[in-house]
C-alpha atoms as a PDB file:
ATOM      1  CA  MET A   1     -11.759 -10.546 -19.337  1.00  0.00           C
ATOM      2  CA  ALA A   2      -8.340  -9.329 -20.268  1.00  0.00           C
ATOM      3  CA  THR A   3      -8.936  -7.441 -23.801  1.00  0.00           C
ATOM      4  CA  GLU A   4     -11.720  -5.859 -21.868  1.00  0.00           C
ATOM      5  CA  TRP A   5      -9.431  -4.211 -18.714  1.00  0.00           C
ATOM      6  CA  HIS A   6      -6.403  -3.936 -20.646  1.00  0.00           C
ATOM      7  CA  ARG A   7      -7.891  -0.697 -22.345  1.00  0.00           C
ATOM      8  CA  ILE A   8      -7.917   0.512 -19.141  1.00  0.00           C
ATOM      9  CA  ILE A   9      -5.104  -0.297 -17.465  1.00  0.00           C
ATOM     10  CA  GLY A  10      -3.060  -1.218 -20.772  1.00  0.00           C
ATOM     11  CA  VAL A  11      -3.053   2.345 -21.439  1.00  0.00           C
ATOM     12  CA  THR A  12      -2.145   5.682 -19.280  1.00  0.00           C
ATOM     13  CA  HIS A  13      -4.945   8.504 -18.744  1.00  0.00           C
ATOM     14  CA  ALA A  14      -2.016  11.764 -18.384  1.00  0.00           C
ATOM     15  CA  PRO A  15      -4.356  14.416 -19.912  1.00  0.00           C
ATOM     16  CA  MET A  16      -1.623  16.062 -20.332  1.00  0.00           C
ATOM     17  CA  GLY A  17       2.379  15.899 -20.795  1.00  0.00           C
ATOM     18  CA  LEU A  18       4.561  15.393 -17.538  1.00  0.00           C
ATOM     19  CA  ALA A  19       6.802  18.859 -18.560  1.00  0.00           C
ATOM     20  CA  ARG A  20       3.084  21.057 -18.484  1.00  0.00           C
ATOM     21  CA  ARG A  21       2.241  19.355 -15.559  1.00  0.00           C
ATOM     22  CA  ASP A  22       4.552  20.217 -13.454  1.00  0.00           C
ATOM     23  CA  ARG A  23       4.773  23.894 -14.522  1.00  0.00           C
ATOM     24  CA  LEU A  24       1.067  24.009 -13.144  1.00  0.00           C
ATOM     25  CA  PHE A  25       1.753  22.211  -9.826  1.00  0.00           C
ATOM     26  CA  ASP A  26       4.319  25.824  -9.149  1.00  0.00           C
ATOM     27  CA  GLU A  27       2.126  27.855 -10.766  1.00  0.00           C
ATOM     28  CA  HIS A  28      -1.467  26.899  -8.169  1.00  0.00           C
ATOM     29  CA  ILE A  29       0.481  24.779  -6.031  1.00  0.00           C
ATOM     30  CA  ARG A  30       2.116  25.637  -2.756  1.00  0.00           C
ATOM     31  CA  ILE A  31       3.377  23.096  -0.281  1.00  0.00           C
ATOM     32  CA  LEU A  32       3.259  24.850   2.978  1.00  0.00           C
ATOM     33  CA  GLY A  33       6.856  24.444   5.324  1.00  0.00           C
ATOM     34  CA  ASN A  34       5.286  22.347   7.946  1.00  0.00           C
ATOM     35  CA  ARG A  35       4.453  19.438   5.716  1.00  0.00           C
ATOM     36  CA  MET A  36       7.913  19.486   3.503  1.00  0.00           C
ATOM     37  CA  VAL A  37       9.710  16.038   4.167  1.00  0.00           C
ATOM     38  CA  THR A  38      12.444  17.488   6.479  1.00  0.00           C
ATOM     39  CA  GLN A  39      15.913  15.544   6.125  1.00  0.00           C
ATOM     40  CA  ASP A  40      15.528  13.586   9.484  1.00  0.00           C
ATOM     41  CA  TRP A  41      12.558  12.181   7.804  1.00  0.00           C
ATOM     42  CA  ASN A  42      14.374  11.491   4.280  1.00  0.00           C
ATOM     43  CA  GLU A  43      17.650   9.852   6.138  1.00  0.00           C
ATOM     44  CA  PRO A  44      16.291   6.870   8.190  1.00  0.00           C
ATOM     45  CA  LEU A  45      14.316   6.181   4.209  1.00  0.00           C
ATOM     46  CA  MET A  46      17.123   4.840   2.402  1.00  0.00           C
ATOM     47  CA  VAL A  47      19.280   3.586   5.560  1.00  0.00           C
ATOM     48  CA  THR A  48      20.611  -0.118   5.287  1.00  0.00           C
ATOM     49  CA  ILE A  49      17.972  -2.602   5.282  1.00  0.00           C
ATOM     50  CA  THR A  50      18.520  -5.069   8.329  1.00  0.00           C
ATOM     51  CA  GLU A  51      17.377  -8.469   8.892  1.00  0.00           C
ATOM     52  CA  GLY A  52      15.560  -7.315  11.889  1.00  0.00           C
ATOM     53  CA  GLU A  53      13.702  -4.846   9.842  1.00  0.00           C
ATOM     54  CA  VAL A  54      12.682  -7.759   7.188  1.00  0.00           C
ATOM     55  CA  ASN A  55      11.203  -9.675  10.377  1.00  0.00           C
ATOM     56  CA  ALA A  56       8.973  -6.828  11.446  1.00  0.00           C
ATOM     57  CA  ALA A  57       7.507  -6.471   8.720  1.00  0.00           C
ATOM     58  CA  ILE A  58       6.724 -10.422   7.744  1.00  0.00           C
ATOM     59  CA  TRP A  59       6.010 -10.432  11.110  1.00  0.00           C
ATOM     60  CA  SER A  60       3.258  -7.478  11.007  1.00  0.00           C
ATOM     61  CA  MET A  61       1.483  -8.793   7.812  1.00  0.00           C
ATOM     62  CA  ALA A  62      -1.551 -10.729   7.663  1.00  0.00           C
ATOM     63  CA  ARG A  63      -0.859 -15.127   7.635  1.00  0.00           C
ATOM     64  CA  TYR A  64      -4.223 -14.939   5.383  1.00  0.00           C
ATOM     65  CA  MET A  65      -2.908 -12.398   2.209  1.00  0.00           C
ATOM     66  CA  ALA A  66      -3.457 -14.428  -1.393  1.00  0.00           C
ATOM     67  CA  PRO A  67      -0.366 -15.029  -2.938  1.00  0.00           C
ATOM     68  CA  GLY A  68       0.548 -14.213  -6.539  1.00  0.00           C
ATOM     69  CA  LEU A  69       1.682 -16.157  -9.683  1.00  0.00           C
ATOM     70  CA  ASP A  70       4.183 -17.866  -7.326  1.00  0.00           C
ATOM     71  CA  GLN A  71       1.263 -19.328  -4.770  1.00  0.00           C
ATOM     72  CA  LEU A  72       4.060 -19.222  -1.576  1.00  0.00           C
ATOM     73  CA  PRO A  73       1.629 -17.390   0.656  1.00  0.00           C
ATOM     74  CA  MET A  74       2.687 -15.268   3.670  1.00  0.00           C
ATOM     75  CA  ASP A  75       2.051 -18.452   5.667  1.00  0.00           C
ATOM     76  CA  PHE A  76       5.327 -19.607   4.366  1.00  0.00           C
ATOM     77  CA  PHE A  77       6.922 -16.541   5.009  1.00  0.00           C
ATOM     78  CA  ALA A  78       6.134 -15.967   8.654  1.00  0.00           C
ATOM     79  CA  ASP A  79       7.257 -19.639   9.607  1.00  0.00           C
ATOM     80  CA  CYS A  80      10.486 -19.435   7.714  1.00  0.00           C
ATOM     81  CA  ARG A  81      11.471 -15.753   8.916  1.00  0.00           C
ATOM     82  CA  ARG A  82      14.151 -16.453  11.033  1.00  0.00           C
ATOM     83  CA  GLU A  83      15.560 -18.077   7.691  1.00  0.00           C
ATOM     84  CA  LEU A  84      14.740 -15.915   5.220  1.00  0.00           C
ATOM     85  CA  ALA A  85      15.269 -12.508   6.304  1.00  0.00           C
ATOM     86  CA  PRO A  86      19.247 -12.879   6.454  1.00  0.00           C
ATOM     87  CA  TRP A  87      18.754 -13.745   2.811  1.00  0.00           C
ATOM     88  CA  LEU A  88      15.840 -11.171   1.845  1.00  0.00           C
ATOM     89  CA  ALA A  89      17.724  -8.350   3.114  1.00  0.00           C
ATOM     90  CA  PRO A  90      20.823  -7.687   1.165  1.00  0.00           C
ATOM     91  CA  GLN A  91      18.402  -8.687  -1.695  1.00  0.00           C
ATOM     92  CA  PHE A  92      15.530  -5.340  -0.801  1.00  0.00           C
ATOM     93  CA  ASP A  93      19.093  -3.724   0.530  1.00  0.00           C
ATOM     94  CA  ALA A  94      20.431  -4.289  -2.790  1.00  0.00           C
ATOM     95  CA  ILE A  95      16.895  -2.602  -5.005  1.00  0.00           C
ATOM     96  CA  LEU A  96      16.508  -0.408  -2.185  1.00  0.00           C
ATOM     97  CA  LYS A  97      20.544   1.215  -3.234  1.00  0.00           C
ATOM     98  CA  GLY A  98      19.291   1.412  -7.101  1.00  0.00           C
ATOM     99  CA  GLY A  99      19.806  -2.151  -7.753  1.00  0.00           C
ATOM    100  CA  ALA A 100      17.787  -3.553 -10.576  1.00  0.00           C
ATOM    101  CA  MET A 101      14.442  -4.857  -9.860  1.00  0.00           C
ATOM    102  CA  LEU A 102      13.410  -8.203  -9.477  1.00  0.00           C
ATOM    103  CA  ARG A 103      10.966  -9.337 -12.231  1.00  0.00           C
ATOM    104  CA  THR A 104       9.044 -11.522  -9.525  1.00  0.00           C
ATOM    105  CA  PHE A 105       7.816  -7.949  -8.132  1.00  0.00           C
ATOM    106  CA  LYS A 106       6.320  -6.757 -11.321  1.00  0.00           C
ATOM    107  CA  GLU A 107       4.208  -9.947 -12.673  1.00  0.00           C
ATOM    108  CA  GLY A 108       0.794  -9.597 -11.559  1.00  0.00           C
ATOM    109  CA  LEU A 109      -1.742 -12.703 -11.418  1.00  0.00           C
ATOM    110  CA  ILE A 110      -5.874 -10.455 -11.133  1.00  0.00           C
ATOM    111  CA  ILE A 111      -8.874 -12.328 -10.181  1.00  0.00           C
ATOM    112  CA  LEU A 112     -11.671 -10.653 -11.099  1.00  0.00           C
ATOM    113  CA  LEU A 113     -14.390 -10.272  -8.191  1.00  0.00           C
ATOM    114  CA  ARG A 114     -18.098  -9.588  -9.044  1.00  0.00           C
ATOM    115  CA  LYS A 115     -20.629  -6.461  -7.961  1.00  0.00           C
ATOM    116  CA  ASN A 116     -23.416  -7.386  -7.495  1.00  0.00           C
ATOM    117  CA  ARG A 117     -24.909 -10.471  -9.831  1.00  0.00           C
ATOM    118  CA  ASP A 118     -22.980 -12.945 -13.109  1.00  0.00           C
ATOM    119  CA  SER A 119     -23.272 -10.486 -15.758  1.00  0.00           C
ATOM    120  CA  ASP A 120     -20.974 -10.436 -19.722  1.00  0.00           C
ATOM    121  CA  ASN A 121     -19.602  -7.055 -19.308  1.00  0.00           C
ATOM    122  CA  ALA A 122     -15.915  -8.061 -18.345  1.00  0.00           C
ATOM    123  CA  LEU A 123     -16.178  -3.965 -16.358  1.00  0.00           C
ATOM    124  CA  ASP A 124     -18.768  -5.154 -14.075  1.00  0.00           C
ATOM    125  CA  TYR A 125     -15.953  -7.060 -12.384  1.00  0.00           C
ATOM    126  CA  ARG A 126     -13.761  -5.392  -9.744  1.00  0.00           C
ATOM    127  CA  PRO A 127     -10.341  -6.140 -10.668  1.00  0.00           C
ATOM    128  CA  ILE A 128      -7.685  -7.566  -8.188  1.00  0.00           C
ATOM    129  CA  THR A 129      -3.767  -7.776  -8.368  1.00  0.00           C
ATOM    130  CA  LEU A 130      -2.250 -10.079  -6.420  1.00  0.00           C
ATOM    131  CA  LEU A 131       1.712  -9.818  -5.907  1.00  0.00           C
ATOM    132  CA  GLN A 132       3.859 -12.484  -4.894  1.00  0.00           C
ATOM    133  CA  SER A 133       4.537 -12.312  -1.305  1.00  0.00           C
ATOM    134  CA  CYS A 134       8.212 -11.019  -1.548  1.00  0.00           C
ATOM    135  CA  CYS A 135       7.042  -8.504  -3.394  1.00  0.00           C
ATOM    136  CA  HIS A 136       4.760  -7.485  -0.890  1.00  0.00           C
ATOM    137  CA  VAL A 137       7.253  -8.118   2.424  1.00  0.00           C
ATOM    138  CA  PHE A 138       9.764  -5.730   0.648  1.00  0.00           C
ATOM    139  CA  ALA A 139       6.328  -2.807   0.471  1.00  0.00           C
ATOM    140  CA  LYS A 140       5.417  -2.905   3.502  1.00  0.00           C
ATOM    141  CA  MET A 141       8.640  -2.761   5.027  1.00  0.00           C
ATOM    142  CA  LEU A 142       8.876   0.578   3.145  1.00  0.00           C
ATOM    143  CA  THR A 143       6.168   0.911   4.557  1.00  0.00           C
ATOM    144  CA  ILE A 144       6.861   0.806   7.794  1.00  0.00           C
ATOM    145  CA  ARG A 145       9.839   3.581   7.718  1.00  0.00           C
ATOM    146  CA  VAL A 146       7.499   6.375   5.505  1.00  0.00           C
ATOM    147  CA  GLN A 147       5.180   5.583   8.626  1.00  0.00           C
ATOM    148  CA  LEU A 148       7.617   7.349  10.839  1.00  0.00           C
ATOM    149  CA  GLY A 149       6.549  10.649   9.955  1.00  0.00           C
ATOM    150  CA  LEU A 150       3.683  10.501   7.467  1.00  0.00           C
ATOM    151  CA  GLN A 151       0.768  12.247   9.998  1.00  0.00           C
ATOM    152  CA  THR A 152       2.485  15.353   9.467  1.00  0.00           C
ATOM    153  CA  LEU A 153       2.440  14.630   5.723  1.00  0.00           C
ATOM    154  CA  VAL A 154      -1.184  14.061   5.185  1.00  0.00           C
ATOM    155  CA  ARG A 155      -3.753  16.315   7.134  1.00  0.00           C
ATOM    156  CA  ASP A 156      -5.851  14.561  10.259  1.00  0.00           C
ATOM    157  CA  THR A 157      -9.309  14.407   8.555  1.00  0.00           C
ATOM    158  CA  GLN A 158      -7.460  11.819   6.562  1.00  0.00           C
ATOM    159  CA  GLN A 159      -7.893   8.290   7.685  1.00  0.00           C
ATOM    160  CA  GLY A 160      -6.805   5.968   5.287  1.00  0.00           C
ATOM    161  CA  PHE A 161      -4.050   4.389   5.247  1.00  0.00           C
ATOM    162  CA  VAL A 162      -2.015   6.702   8.512  1.00  0.00           C
ATOM    163  CA  LYS A 163      -1.474   4.427  11.122  1.00  0.00           C
ATOM    164  CA  SER A 164      -3.512   4.654  14.315  1.00  0.00           C
ATOM    165  CA  ARG A 165      -6.277   6.266  12.446  1.00  0.00           C
ATOM    166  CA  LEU A 166      -9.666   5.279  12.332  1.00  0.00           C
ATOM    167  CA  LEU A 167     -12.245   6.356   9.788  1.00  0.00           C
ATOM    168  CA  GLU A 168     -15.260   6.481  13.005  1.00  0.00           C
ATOM    169  CA  ARG A 169     -13.296   9.261  13.694  1.00  0.00           C
ATOM    170  CA  SER A 170     -13.871  11.392  10.406  1.00  0.00           C
ATOM    171  CA  VAL A 171     -18.091   9.271  10.275  1.00  0.00           C
ATOM    172  CA  THR A 172     -18.800  11.046  13.941  1.00  0.00           C
ATOM    173  CA  LEU A 173     -16.647  14.668  12.224  1.00  0.00           C
ATOM    174  CA  MET A 174     -19.084  14.503   9.426  1.00  0.00           C
ATOM    175  CA  GLN A 175     -22.223  13.500  11.628  1.00  0.00           C
ATOM    176  CA  ALA A 176     -21.253  16.255  14.488  1.00  0.00           C
ATOM    177  CA  VAL A 177     -21.127  19.025  11.710  1.00  0.00           C
ATOM    178  CA  LEU A 178     -24.137  17.779  10.516  1.00  0.00           C
ATOM    179  CA  HIS A 179     -26.230  18.351  13.815  1.00  0.00           C
ATOM    180  CA  GLU A 180     -24.644  21.478  14.125  1.00  0.00           C
ATOM    181  CA  ARG A 181     -26.074  23.198  11.040  1.00  0.00           C
ATOM    182  CA  TYR A 182     -29.261  20.898  11.292  1.00  0.00           C
ATOM    183  CA  ASN A 183     -30.622  22.757  13.958  1.00  0.00           C
ATOM    184  CA  ASP A 184     -29.207  26.097  13.364  1.00  0.00           C
ATOM    185  CA  THR A 185     -32.125  27.940  12.358  1.00  0.00           C
ATOM    186  CA  SER A 186     -31.242  31.290  11.434  1.00  0.00           C
ATOM    187  CA  GLU A 187     -29.484  29.885   8.726  1.00  0.00           C
ATOM    188  CA  HIS A 188     -31.842  29.808   5.420  1.00  0.00           C
ATOM    189  CA  ALA A 189     -32.195  26.740   3.421  1.00  0.00           C
ATOM    190  CA  ASP A 190     -30.800  28.183  -0.070  1.00  0.00           C
ATOM    191  CA  GLU A 191     -27.469  28.503   2.066  1.00  0.00           C
ATOM    192  CA  ALA A 192     -27.481  25.414   3.939  1.00  0.00           C
ATOM    193  CA  ALA A 193     -24.740  22.903   3.993  1.00  0.00           C
ATOM    194  CA  ALA A 194     -24.702  20.191   1.981  1.00  0.00           C
ATOM    195  CA  VAL A 195     -23.541  16.520   2.188  1.00  0.00           C
ATOM    196  CA  ILE A 196     -21.765  15.850  -1.860  1.00  0.00           C
ATOM    197  CA  LEU A 197     -20.217  12.274  -2.421  1.00  0.00           C
ATOM    198  CA  LEU A 198     -18.170  12.246  -5.549  1.00  0.00           C
ATOM    199  CA  ASP A 199     -16.578   8.695  -6.886  1.00  0.00           C
ATOM    200  CA  PHE A 200     -14.157   8.475 -10.247  1.00  0.00           C
ATOM    201  CA  MET A 201     -15.150   5.565 -12.276  1.00  0.00           C
ATOM    202  CA  LYS A 202     -11.937   3.088 -12.038  1.00  0.00           C
ATOM    203  CA  GLU A 203      -9.786   5.664  -9.547  1.00  0.00           C
ATOM    204  CA  TYR A 204      -7.213   3.666  -8.798  1.00  0.00           C
ATOM    205  CA  ASP A 205      -7.310   1.640 -11.967  1.00  0.00           C
ATOM    206  CA  THR A 206      -7.234   4.908 -14.103  1.00  0.00           C
ATOM    207  CA  LEU A 207      -4.212   6.936 -11.583  1.00  0.00           C
ATOM    208  CA  ASP A 208      -1.524   8.167 -13.912  1.00  0.00           C
ATOM    209  CA  ARG A 209       1.399   7.137 -12.473  1.00  0.00           C
ATOM    210  CA  LYS A 210       3.725   8.920 -13.249  1.00  0.00           C
ATOM    211  CA  PHE A 211       1.412  11.537 -10.556  1.00  0.00           C
ATOM    212  CA  LEU A 212       3.557   9.740  -8.469  1.00  0.00           C
ATOM    213  CA  LEU A 213       6.220  11.551  -8.887  1.00  0.00           C
ATOM    214  CA  VAL A 214       4.317  14.652  -7.134  1.00  0.00           C
ATOM    215  CA  LEU A 215       6.290  13.014  -4.131  1.00  0.00           C
ATOM    216  CA  ARG A 216       9.282  14.976  -5.143  1.00  0.00           C
ATOM    217  CA  ASN A 217       7.085  18.411  -4.681  1.00  0.00           C
ATOM    218  CA  PHE A 218       6.867  17.211  -0.386  1.00  0.00           C
ATOM    219  CA  GLY A 219      10.782  16.656  -0.674  1.00  0.00           C
ATOM    220  CA  PHE A 220      10.947  13.762  -0.369  1.00  0.00           C
ATOM    221  CA  ALA A 221      14.925  11.591  -1.074  1.00  0.00           C
ATOM    222  CA  VAL A 222      15.016  11.980  -4.507  1.00  0.00           C
ATOM    223  CA  ASP A 223      16.014   7.812  -4.237  1.00  0.00           C
ATOM    224  CA  LEU A 224      13.187   7.336  -2.642  1.00  0.00           C
ATOM    225  CA  VAL A 225      10.849   8.386  -5.879  1.00  0.00           C
ATOM    226  CA  ALA A 226      12.947   6.798  -8.342  1.00  0.00           C
ATOM    227  CA  LEU A 227      12.339   3.985  -6.570  1.00  0.00           C
ATOM    228  CA  ILE A 228       8.542   3.282  -6.658  1.00  0.00           C
ATOM    229  CA  GLU A 229       8.335   4.423 -10.342  1.00  0.00           C
ATOM    230  CA  ARG A 230      11.031   1.824 -11.018  1.00  0.00           C
ATOM    231  CA  ARG A 231       8.837  -0.185  -9.120  1.00  0.00           C
ATOM    232  CA  HIS A 232       5.873   0.303 -11.667  1.00  0.00           C
ATOM    233  CA  ASP A 233       8.270   0.498 -15.044  1.00  0.00           C
ATOM    234  CA  ASP A 234       6.934  -2.328 -17.537  1.00  0.00           C
ATOM    235  CA  THR A 235       4.840  -4.148 -15.042  1.00  0.00           C
ATOM    236  CA  THR A 236       2.624  -6.719 -16.103  1.00  0.00           C
ATOM    237  CA  ALA A 237       0.232  -9.281 -15.168  1.00  0.00           C
ATOM    238  CA  ARG A 238      -1.895 -12.175 -16.513  1.00  0.00           C
ATOM    239  CA  PHE A 239      -5.934 -13.180 -15.505  1.00  0.00           C
ATOM    240  CA  ALA A 240      -7.828 -15.722 -14.066  1.00  0.00           C
ATOM    241  CA  VAL A 241     -10.900 -16.214 -14.986  1.00  0.00           C
ATOM    242  CA  ASN A 242     -12.771 -19.780 -14.682  1.00  0.00           C
ATOM    243  CA  GLY A 243      -8.857 -21.584 -13.685  1.00  0.00           C
ATOM    244  CA  GLU A 244      -7.605 -20.340 -17.249  1.00  0.00           C
ATOM    245  CA  LEU A 245      -4.714 -17.939 -16.488  1.00  0.00           C
ATOM    246  CA  SER A 246      -4.515 -15.058 -19.834  1.00  0.00           C
ATOM    247  CA  THR A 247      -1.556 -14.663 -21.595  1.00  0.00           C
ATOM    248  CA  GLU A 248       0.828 -12.278 -19.811  1.00  0.00           C
ATOM    249  CA  VAL A 249      -0.641  -8.001 -20.642  1.00  0.00           C
ATOM    250  CA  MET A 250       1.016  -4.873 -19.829  1.00  0.00           C
ATOM    251  CA  ILE A 251      -0.259  -3.241 -17.655  1.00  0.00           C
ATOM    252  CA  ARG A 252       0.611   0.691 -17.401  1.00  0.00           C
ATOM    253  CA  SER A 253      -2.188   2.556 -15.031  1.00  0.00           C
ATOM    254  CA  GLY A 254      -2.830   2.305 -11.451  1.00  0.00           C
ATOM    255  CA  ILE A 255      -1.068   1.482  -8.487  1.00  0.00           C
ATOM    256  CA  ARG A 256       0.998  -1.289  -6.957  1.00  0.00           C
END
């Protein structure tokens, strides 16, 4: 399993160099001013992390989240959040301010879920990377901060990963559009609207991590972009198959 999947997640999938990509982005993509990150949004992203923030992040997370290699579940963090927050806050703040990323934040445990039936082809299984709960708390705290202005940045046609948005809205909108076009008798069949399903093979697993740097083009704070880049540098994982752990492998693509 580890050998087969490492051919996908253990290499980069960049179609071109970073310099050329930046040049093409500047030449062909224009970000409207009302979709840029403002200074008023940027400043709160990098302020000192408080115990209250850590406590709130832990409290907002599901208790049943599967743990990573340390096997400490979110139940432990939820039950002990008042004791853990005073210790975690300065640790997280040091990382936010440019300190070394905890090595445990970069270690993952990959389990494989079968899609349909048993198969001897490793790629017929879906890899799920389990990170340590402490890493999830740190990421959740950053997510809460970013959510404060995300509705301005992400258009209202995207529902995923934006607070208070529901997938049902897109489904309802699509049904309404299809109903209207279906009943438009003046439209020729050759000009009728069509629905196209695009599915990128292994899209999350093959994402080139340097693409995350596009955040700079939207005006996110340089320090925040650097933090996200550091979170994805030198990441590793072990595969768990039939109760056995593989040796540690480098992970060079995909997001965490």
